[in-house]
PDB file of C-alpha atoms in Angstrom:
ATOM      1  CA  MET A1010      87.604 125.313  78.903  1.00 68.00           C
ATOM      2  CA  GLY A1011      88.059 126.839  82.346  1.00 90.00           C
ATOM      3  CA  HIS A1012      85.596 124.847  84.442  1.00 95.00           C
ATOM      4  CA  LEU A1013      88.184 124.547  87.250  1.00 97.00           C
ATOM      5  CA  ARG A1014      89.068 128.229  87.392  1.00 97.00           C
ATOM      6  CA  GLY A1015      89.600 129.392  90.963  1.00 96.00           C
ATOM      7  CA  ARG A1016      90.137 125.869  92.275  1.00 98.00           C
ATOM      8  CA  VAL A1017      93.304 124.434  93.800  1.00 98.00           C
ATOM      9  CA  ALA A1018      94.522 120.905  93.059  1.00 98.00           C
ATOM     10  CA  VAL A1019      97.143 118.834  94.861  1.00 98.00           C
ATOM     11  CA  VAL A1020      98.766 116.250  92.578  1.00 98.00           C
ATOM     12  CA  THR A1021     101.272 113.731  93.915  1.00 98.00           C
ATOM     13  CA  GLY A1022     103.924 112.297  91.626  1.00 96.00           C
ATOM     14  CA  ALA A1023     103.456 115.225  89.251  1.00 97.00           C
ATOM     15  CA  GLY A1024     107.067 115.540  88.144  1.00 96.00           C
ATOM     16  CA  GLN A1025     106.583 113.260  85.145  1.00 95.00           C
ATOM     17  CA  GLY A1026     104.309 110.807  83.400  1.00 95.00           C
ATOM     18  CA  VAL A1027     100.658 110.433  84.311  1.00 97.00           C
ATOM     19  CA  GLY A1028     100.888 112.830  87.249  1.00 97.00           C
ATOM     20  CA  GLN A1029     102.353 115.522  85.039  1.00 98.00           C
ATOM     21  CA  GLY A1030      99.737 114.849  82.350  1.00 98.00           C
ATOM     22  CA  ILE A1031      96.939 115.239  84.910  1.00 98.00           C
ATOM     23  CA  ALA A1032      98.457 118.466  86.245  1.00 98.00           C
ATOM     24  CA  LEU A1033      98.680 119.906  82.722  1.00 98.00           C
ATOM     25  CA  ALA A1034      95.056 119.034  81.978  1.00 98.00           C
ATOM     26  CA  LEU A1035      93.862 120.565  85.261  1.00 98.00           C
ATOM     27  CA  ALA A1036      95.866 123.716  84.522  1.00 98.00           C
ATOM     28  CA  THR A1037      94.271 123.968  81.089  1.00 98.00           C
ATOM     29  CA  GLU A1038      90.902 124.091  82.871  1.00 98.00           C
ATOM     30  CA  GLY A1039      92.093 126.956  85.079  1.00 97.00           C
ATOM     31  CA  ALA A1040      93.151 125.177  88.264  1.00 98.00           C
ATOM     32  CA  SER A1041      96.104 126.231  90.396  1.00 98.00           C
ATOM     33  CA  LEU A1042      98.480 123.376  91.166  1.00 98.00           C
ATOM     34  CA  ALA A1043     100.486 122.161  94.145  1.00 98.00           C
ATOM     35  CA  VAL A1044     102.983 119.886  92.390  1.00 98.00           C
ATOM     36  CA  LEU A1045     104.378 117.127  94.623  1.00 98.00           C
ATOM     37  CA  GLY A1046     107.236 114.734  94.011  1.00 97.00           C
ATOM     38  CA  ARG A1047     110.680 113.617  95.121  1.00 96.00           C
ATOM     39  CA  THR A1048     112.879 115.255  92.470  1.00 97.00           C
ATOM     40  CA  PRO A1049     113.125 119.075  92.578  1.00 97.00           C
ATOM     41  CA  GLU A1050     114.326 119.375  88.965  1.00 97.00           C
ATOM     42  CA  LYS A1051     111.338 117.427  87.652  1.00 97.00           C
ATOM     43  CA  LEU A1052     108.925 119.450  89.760  1.00 98.00           C
ATOM     44  CA  GLU A1053     110.389 122.721  88.503  1.00 97.00           C
ATOM     45  CA  ALA A1054     110.114 121.486  84.911  1.00 97.00           C
ATOM     46  CA  THR A1055     106.448 120.608  85.425  1.00 98.00           C
ATOM     47  CA  CYS A1056     105.760 123.958  87.074  1.00 98.00           C
ATOM     48  CA  ALA A1057     107.357 125.755  84.126  1.00 98.00           C
ATOM     49  CA  LEU A1058     104.996 123.928  81.748  1.00 98.00           C
ATOM     50  CA  LEU A1059     102.004 124.780  83.940  1.00 98.00           C
ATOM     51  CA  ARG A1060     102.967 128.448  84.230  1.00 98.00           C
ATOM     52  CA  ALA A1061     103.366 128.617  80.469  1.00 97.00           C
ATOM     53  CA  ARG A1062      99.652 127.816  80.322  1.00 95.00           C
ATOM     54  CA  GLY A1063      98.867 130.668  82.687  1.00 96.00           C
ATOM     55  CA  ALA A1064      98.388 128.541  85.795  1.00 98.00           C
ATOM     56  CA  ARG A1065      99.713 129.219  89.248  1.00 98.00           C
ATOM     57  CA  ALA A1066     101.973 126.305  90.139  1.00 98.00           C
ATOM     58  CA  GLU A1067     104.260 125.689  93.098  1.00 98.00           C
ATOM     59  CA  PRO A1068     106.571 122.716  93.717  1.00 98.00           C
ATOM     60  CA  PHE A1069     106.672 120.768  96.970  1.00 98.00           C
ATOM     61  CA  THR A1070     109.515 118.268  97.249  1.00 97.00           C
ATOM     62  CA  PHE A1071     108.161 115.347  99.234  1.00 95.00           C
ATOM     63  CA  ASP A1072     108.401 111.573  99.563  1.00 96.00           C
ATOM     64  CA  VAL A1073     104.979 110.030 100.217  1.00 95.00           C
ATOM     65  CA  LEU A1074     106.640 107.242 102.201  1.00 95.00           C
ATOM     66  CA  ASP A1075     107.041 109.825 104.965  1.00 96.00           C
ATOM     67  CA  THR A1076     103.370 109.573 105.909  1.00 96.00           C
ATOM     68  CA  GLU A1077     103.772 111.307 109.275  1.00 97.00           C
ATOM     69  CA  ARG A1078     104.704 114.527 107.481  1.00 97.00           C
ATOM     70  CA  ILE A1079     101.665 114.491 105.202  1.00 98.00           C
ATOM     71  CA  PRO A1080      99.283 116.431 107.531  1.00 98.00           C
ATOM     72  CA  PRO A1081     101.681 119.378 108.050  1.00 98.00           C
ATOM     73  CA  LEU A1082     102.451 119.405 104.318  1.00 98.00           C
ATOM     74  CA  VAL A1083      98.754 119.634 103.480  1.00 98.00           C
ATOM     75  CA  GLU A1084      98.321 122.494 105.946  1.00 98.00           C
ATOM     76  CA  ARG A1085     101.271 124.298 104.374  1.00 98.00           C
ATOM     77  CA  ILE A1086      99.730 123.926 100.915  1.00 98.00           C
ATOM     78  CA  ALA A1087      96.333 125.132 102.155  1.00 98.00           C
ATOM     79  CA  GLU A1088      97.957 128.152 103.801  1.00 98.00           C
ATOM     80  CA  ARG A1089      99.948 128.957 100.664  1.00 98.00           C
ATOM     81  CA  PHE A1090      96.999 128.678  98.259  1.00 98.00           C
ATOM     82  CA  GLY A1091      94.146 129.557 100.605  1.00 98.00           C
ATOM     83  CA  ARG A1092      92.164 126.406  99.848  1.00 98.00           C
ATOM     84  CA  ILE A1093      92.267 122.833  98.501  1.00 98.00           C
ATOM     85  CA  ASP A1094      89.522 121.618  96.168  1.00 98.00           C
ATOM     86  CA  VAL A1095      91.029 118.623  94.379  1.00 98.00           C
ATOM     87  CA  LEU A1096      93.355 115.849  95.540  1.00 98.00           C
ATOM     88  CA  VAL A1097      94.964 113.452  93.067  1.00 98.00           C
ATOM     89  CA  ASN A1098      96.797 110.482  94.624  1.00 98.00           C
ATOM     90  CA  ASN A1099      99.053 109.211  91.868  1.00 96.00           C
ATOM     91  CA  VAL A1100     102.154 107.712  93.513  1.00 93.00           C
ATOM     92  CA  TYR A1101     103.080 104.037  93.779  1.00 91.00           C
ATOM     93  CA  ASP A1102     106.627 103.198  94.820  1.00 91.00           C
ATOM     94  CA  GLY A1103     106.501  99.471  95.234  1.00 88.00           C
ATOM     95  CA  ALA A1104     107.941  96.367  93.658  1.00 86.00           C
ATOM     96  CA  TYR A1105     106.984  94.072  90.798  1.00 88.00           C
ATOM     97  CA  GLY A1106     107.893  90.447  90.277  1.00 92.00           C
ATOM     98  CA  PRO A1107     107.007  86.929  91.421  1.00 94.00           C
ATOM     99  CA  LEU A1108     105.925  86.803  95.052  1.00 94.00           C
ATOM    100  CA  LEU A1109     108.884  84.693  96.113  1.00 95.00           C
ATOM    101  CA  SER A1110     111.267  87.275  94.672  1.00 95.00           C
ATOM    102  CA  LEU A1111     109.891  90.051  96.887  1.00 94.00           C
ATOM    103  CA  SER A1112     111.192  90.910 100.324  1.00 95.00           C
ATOM    104  CA  ASP A1113     108.901  91.970 103.127  1.00 95.00           C
ATOM    105  CA  ALA A1114     110.317  95.489 102.717  1.00 95.00           C
ATOM    106  CA  ASP A1115     109.441  95.490  98.989  1.00 93.00           C
ATOM    107  CA  PHE A1116     105.867  94.477  99.709  1.00 95.00           C
ATOM    108  CA  GLN A1117     105.451  96.907 102.594  1.00 96.00           C
ATOM    109  CA  ARG A1118     106.853  99.821 100.572  1.00 95.00           C
ATOM    110  CA  GLY A1119     104.086  99.350  98.023  1.00 95.00           C
ATOM    111  CA  PHE A1120     101.461  99.639 100.747  1.00 96.00           C
ATOM    112  CA  ARG A1121     103.171 102.600 102.418  1.00 96.00           C
ATOM    113  CA  SER A1122     103.352 104.553  99.151  1.00 96.00           C
ATOM    114  CA  GLY A1123      99.944 103.317  98.002  1.00 96.00           C
ATOM    115  CA  PRO A1124      97.031 102.911 100.433  1.00 97.00           C
ATOM    116  CA  PHE A1125      98.833 104.265 103.516  1.00 97.00           C
ATOM    117  CA  ALA A1126      99.889 107.505 101.800  1.00 98.00           C
ATOM    118  CA  THR A1127      96.563 107.761  99.972  1.00 98.00           C
ATOM    119  CA  PHE A1128      94.685 107.438 103.269  1.00 98.00           C
ATOM    120  CA  ALA A1129      96.919 110.026 104.949  1.00 98.00           C
ATOM    121  CA  PHE A1130      96.448 112.568 102.148  1.00 98.00           C
ATOM    122  CA  MET A1131      92.700 111.974 101.982  1.00 98.00           C
ATOM    123  CA  LYS A1132      92.293 112.357 105.735  1.00 98.00           C
ATOM    124  CA  ALA A1133      94.468 115.492 105.901  1.00 98.00           C
ATOM    125  CA  CYS A1134      92.692 117.094 102.933  1.00 98.00           C
ATOM    126  CA  HIS A1135      89.175 116.196 104.110  1.00 98.00           C
ATOM    127  CA  PRO A1136      88.420 119.408 106.058  1.00 98.00           C
ATOM    128  CA  HIS A1137      89.594 121.546 103.150  1.00 98.00           C
ATOM    129  CA  LEU A1138      87.647 119.521 100.595  1.00 98.00           C
ATOM    130  CA  LYS A1139      84.556 119.765 102.794  1.00 98.00           C
ATOM    131  CA  ARG A1140      85.003 123.520 103.122  1.00 97.00           C
ATOM    132  CA  SER A1141      85.244 123.746  99.346  1.00 96.00           C
ATOM    133  CA  GLY A1142      81.709 122.426  98.986  1.00 93.00           C
ATOM    134  CA  GLU A1143      82.752 120.717  95.745  1.00 95.00           C
ATOM    135  CA  GLY A1144      85.719 118.667  96.890  1.00 98.00           C
ATOM    136  CA  VAL A1145      87.053 115.932  94.630  1.00 98.00           C
ATOM    137  CA  VAL A1146      89.471 113.069  95.236  1.00 98.00           C
ATOM    138  CA  ILE A1147      90.903 111.057  92.361  1.00 98.00           C
ATOM    139  CA  ASN A1148      92.900 107.947  93.280  1.00 98.00           C
ATOM    140  CA  LEU A1149      94.943 106.147  90.651  1.00 97.00           C
ATOM    141  CA  VAL A1150      94.625 102.374  90.615  1.00 96.00           C
ATOM    142  CA  THR A1151      95.333  99.770  87.918  1.00 90.00           C
ATOM    143  CA  SER A1152      93.614  97.351  85.589  1.00 86.00           C
ATOM    144  CA  ALA A1153      96.009  94.708  86.953  1.00 82.00           C
ATOM    145  CA  MET A1154      93.516  94.407  89.831  1.00 85.00           C
ATOM    146  CA  VAL A1155      91.094  92.545  87.573  1.00 84.00           C
ATOM    147  CA  ARG A1156      93.514  90.391  85.581  1.00 79.00           C
ATOM    148  CA  TRP A1157      92.971  86.645  85.931  1.00 83.00           C
ATOM    149  CA  ASP A1158      96.713  86.027  85.615  1.00 84.00           C
ATOM    150  CA  LEU A1159      98.395  88.214  88.204  1.00 82.00           C
ATOM    151  CA  SER A1160     101.848  86.694  87.810  1.00 88.00           C
ATOM    152  CA  THR A1161     104.492  89.323  88.711  1.00 84.00           C
ATOM    153  CA  TYR A1162     101.752  91.896  89.484  1.00 86.00           C
ATOM    154  CA  GLY A1163     100.588  90.512  92.828  1.00 89.00           C
ATOM    155  CA  ALA A1164     102.089  93.092  95.201  1.00 93.00           C
ATOM    156  CA  TYR A1165     101.123  95.974  92.894  1.00 92.00           C
ATOM    157  CA  ALA A1166      97.550  94.758  92.462  1.00 93.00           C
ATOM    158  CA  ALA A1167      97.175  94.127  96.191  1.00 94.00           C
ATOM    159  CA  ALA A1168      98.170  97.685  97.079  1.00 95.00           C
ATOM    160  CA  LYS A1169      95.975  99.191  94.388  1.00 96.00           C
ATOM    161  CA  THR A1170      92.998  97.028  95.374  1.00 95.00           C
ATOM    162  CA  ALA A1171      93.281  98.520  98.848  1.00 97.00           C
ATOM    163  CA  VAL A1172      93.248 102.009  97.298  1.00 97.00           C
ATOM    164  CA  ARG A1173      90.125 101.077  95.333  1.00 97.00           C
ATOM    165  CA  SER A1174      88.427  99.996  98.564  1.00 97.00           C
ATOM    166  CA  LEU A1175      89.404 103.264 100.258  1.00 98.00           C
ATOM    167  CA  THR A1176      87.947 105.127  97.290  1.00 98.00           C
ATOM    168  CA  ARG A1177      84.535 103.484  97.554  1.00 98.00           C
ATOM    169  CA  THR A1178      84.458 103.812 101.339  1.00 98.00           C
ATOM    170  CA  ALA A1179      85.282 107.521 101.280  1.00 98.00           C
ATOM    171  CA  ALA A1180      82.684 108.098  98.563  1.00 98.00           C
ATOM    172  CA  ASN A1181      80.059 106.522 100.825  1.00 98.00           C
ATOM    173  CA  GLU A1182      81.136 108.310 103.991  1.00 98.00           C
ATOM    174  CA  TRP A1183      82.046 111.717 102.573  1.00 98.00           C
ATOM    175  CA  GLY A1184      79.230 112.209 100.085  1.00 98.00           C
ATOM    176  CA  PRO A1185      77.173 114.115 102.686  1.00 98.00           C
ATOM    177  CA  ASP A1186      80.187 116.454 103.057  1.00 98.00           C
ATOM    178  CA  GLY A1187      79.958 117.394  99.386  1.00 98.00           C
ATOM    179  CA  ILE A1188      83.061 115.405  98.471  1.00 98.00           C
ATOM    180  CA  ARG A1189      83.179 113.080  95.472  1.00 98.00           C
ATOM    181  CA  VAL A1190      85.777 110.288  95.403  1.00 98.00           C
ATOM    182  CA  ASN A1191      86.573 108.255  92.297  1.00 98.00           C
ATOM    183  CA  ALA A1192      89.377 106.052  91.051  1.00 98.00           C
ATOM    184  CA  VAL A1193      90.874 105.798  87.573  1.00 97.00           C
ATOM    185  CA  ALA A1194      92.844 102.876  86.158  1.00 95.00           C
ATOM    186  CA  PRO A1195      95.106 104.219  83.411  1.00 94.00           C
ATOM    187  CA  TYR A1196      97.146 102.549  80.712  1.00 90.00           C
ATOM    188  CA  ALA A1197      99.486 105.257  79.495  1.00 91.00           C
ATOM    189  CA  ALA A1198     102.876 105.946  77.957  1.00 85.00           C
ATOM    190  CA  SER A1199     104.527 106.956  81.221  1.00 85.00           C
ATOM    191  CA  PRO A1200     108.343 106.929  81.519  1.00 82.00           C
ATOM    192  CA  GLY A1201     108.073 103.614  83.352  1.00 79.00           C
ATOM    193  CA  TYR A1202     105.985 102.114  80.554  1.00 81.00           C
ATOM    194  CA  VAL A1203     108.374 103.406  77.898  1.00 85.00           C
ATOM    195  CA  ARG A1204     111.352 101.827  79.676  1.00 85.00           C
ATOM    196  CA  TRP A1205     109.498  98.519  80.016  1.00 76.00           C
ATOM    197  CA  ALA A1206     108.376  98.564  76.356  1.00 86.00           C
ATOM    198  CA  GLU A1207     111.893  99.264  75.135  1.00 88.00           C
ATOM    199  CA  ALA A1208     113.275  96.403  77.249  1.00 87.00           C
ATOM    200  CA  ASN A1209     110.440  94.008  76.303  1.00 86.00           C
ATOM    201  CA  PRO A1210     109.339  94.950  72.760  1.00 89.00           C
ATOM    202  CA  GLU A1211     107.590  91.684  71.922  1.00 89.00           C
ATOM    203  CA  GLU A1212     105.626  91.578  75.176  1.00 84.00           C
ATOM    204  CA  ALA A1213     104.763  95.268  74.816  1.00 83.00           C
ATOM    205  CA  GLU A1214     103.465  94.752  71.292  1.00 88.00           C
ATOM    206  CA  GLU A1215     101.404  91.773  72.414  1.00 86.00           C
ATOM    207  CA  PHE A1216      99.882  93.806  75.220  1.00 81.00           C
ATOM    208  CA  ARG A1217      99.142  96.768  72.914  1.00 85.00           C
ATOM    209  CA  ALA A1218      97.378  94.365  70.570  1.00 87.00           C
ATOM    210  CA  SER A1219      95.094  93.378  73.463  1.00 85.00           C
ATOM    211  CA  VAL A1220      93.836  96.967  73.729  1.00 89.00           C
ATOM    212  CA  PRO A1221      90.683  97.352  71.621  1.00 91.00           C
ATOM    213  CA  LEU A1222      91.657 100.905  70.636  1.00 92.00           C
ATOM    214  CA  ARG A1223      95.086  99.561  69.602  1.00 89.00           C
ATOM    215  CA  ARG A1224      97.212 102.239  71.227  1.00 89.00           C
ATOM    216  CA  VAL A1225      98.712 103.294  74.505  1.00 91.00           C
ATOM    217  CA  GLY A1226      97.084 106.314  76.149  1.00 92.00           C
ATOM    218  CA  ASP A1227      98.715 109.731  76.202  1.00 95.00           C
ATOM    219  CA  CYS A1228      99.409 110.980  79.734  1.00 96.00           C
ATOM    220  CA  GLU A1229      97.696 114.327  79.192  1.00 97.00           C
ATOM    221  CA  THR A1230      95.193 114.040  76.365  1.00 97.00           C
ATOM    222  CA  ASP A1231      93.855 110.598  77.263  1.00 97.00           C
ATOM    223  CA  ILE A1232      94.376 110.348  81.024  1.00 97.00           C
ATOM    224  CA  GLY A1233      94.661 113.957  82.192  1.00 98.00           C
ATOM    225  CA  ARG A1234      91.703 115.236  80.187  1.00 98.00           C
ATOM    226  CA  ALA A1235      89.470 112.467  81.547  1.00 98.00           C
ATOM    227  CA  VAL A1236      90.550 113.271  85.104  1.00 98.00           C
ATOM    228  CA  ALA A1237      89.860 116.968  84.495  1.00 98.00           C
ATOM    229  CA  MET A1238      86.340 116.033  83.411  1.00 98.00           C
ATOM    230  CA  LEU A1239      85.857 113.915  86.534  1.00 98.00           C
ATOM    231  CA  CYS A1240      86.893 116.889  88.673  1.00 98.00           C
ATOM    232  CA  GLY A1241      84.367 119.215  87.046  1.00 97.00           C
ATOM    233  CA  PRO A1242      80.626 119.843  87.056  1.00 96.00           C
ATOM    234  CA  ASP A1243      79.875 117.421  84.217  1.00 96.00           C
ATOM    235  CA  ALA A1244      80.676 114.551  86.613  1.00 97.00           C
ATOM    236  CA  ARG A1245      78.970 116.027  89.660  1.00 97.00           C
ATOM    237  CA  TYR A1246      76.788 112.934  90.225  1.00 98.00           C
ATOM    238  CA  LEU A1247      79.597 110.403  89.806  1.00 98.00           C
ATOM    239  CA  THR A1248      81.245 109.103  92.956  1.00 98.00           C
ATOM    240  CA  GLY A1249      82.605 105.785  94.214  1.00 98.00           C
ATOM    241  CA  ALA A1250      83.395 104.638  90.689  1.00 97.00           C
ATOM    242  CA  THR A1251      86.488 103.053  89.205  1.00 96.00           C
ATOM    243  CA  VAL A1252      86.897 104.406  85.679  1.00 96.00           C
ATOM    244  CA  PRO A1253      89.113 102.336  83.343  1.00 94.00           C
ATOM    245  CA  LEU A1254      91.199 104.648  81.155  1.00 94.00           C
ATOM    246  CA  ASP A1255      92.855 101.820  79.268  1.00 91.00           C
ATOM    247  CA  GLY A1256      91.352 101.779  75.796  1.00 91.00           C
ATOM    248  CA  GLY A1257      88.951  98.995  76.775  1.00 88.00           C
ATOM    249  CA  GLN A1258      91.655  96.479  77.728  1.00 82.00           C
ATOM    250  CA  ALA A1259      90.275  95.579  81.167  1.00 75.00           C
ATOM    251  CA  ASN A1260      86.875  94.300  82.224  1.00 68.00           C
ATOM    252  CA  PHE A1261      85.807  96.025  85.454  1.00 68.00           C
ATOM    253  CA  ASP A1262      82.725  94.795  87.275  1.00 57.00           C
TER     254      ASP A1262
END
């Protein structure tokens, strides 16, 4: 424990679910956290959990769709904490459903919150990650990218595939700067998953049965702990990878 002590992590969408689970795992390893999200009450609740573990945590209310404000936000975080060592891009605020049911605005929102915001955060954080000497970026993608049947997941998978491409490109270009960039594709019991499972119990059970480990991942112990490992020295030679954290459900090339 403690391999991230002295490091500062920025986690988007950290007010609940997978983002919160990642923040908790990073805090357990000693990191300080800039907790980003749209809902102040959720951010404060996450910060209280992080502080209870002895971590420094500060909330930053922010909507990633406002990409023009990302650079000044990053500078404010860096000034407040003195450095940025880890960036976790977790947010997706797009639409799901058959392609013909989606408006242009629905489709575009997924790209603005996904690859556009991811790119803006990565670019704004780059000088700080380079200065760190051990900078790490973790981008969240999805196993839906590699499903043969993408019915109802097309817009989501398209946005996340773009994020995966950004991940590999940055790993190639920023490796000489001492920055590692990886993606993770989680399958976890987030609030969104829980709502979907409750509304579609038979489909949820069928999908769970397709997971070789026969369970849905926990946001902190299964997803967050793996991300914490990827941010630390044990993964220092791993970059440009997409790591499936889905109990073996997907087949990534």
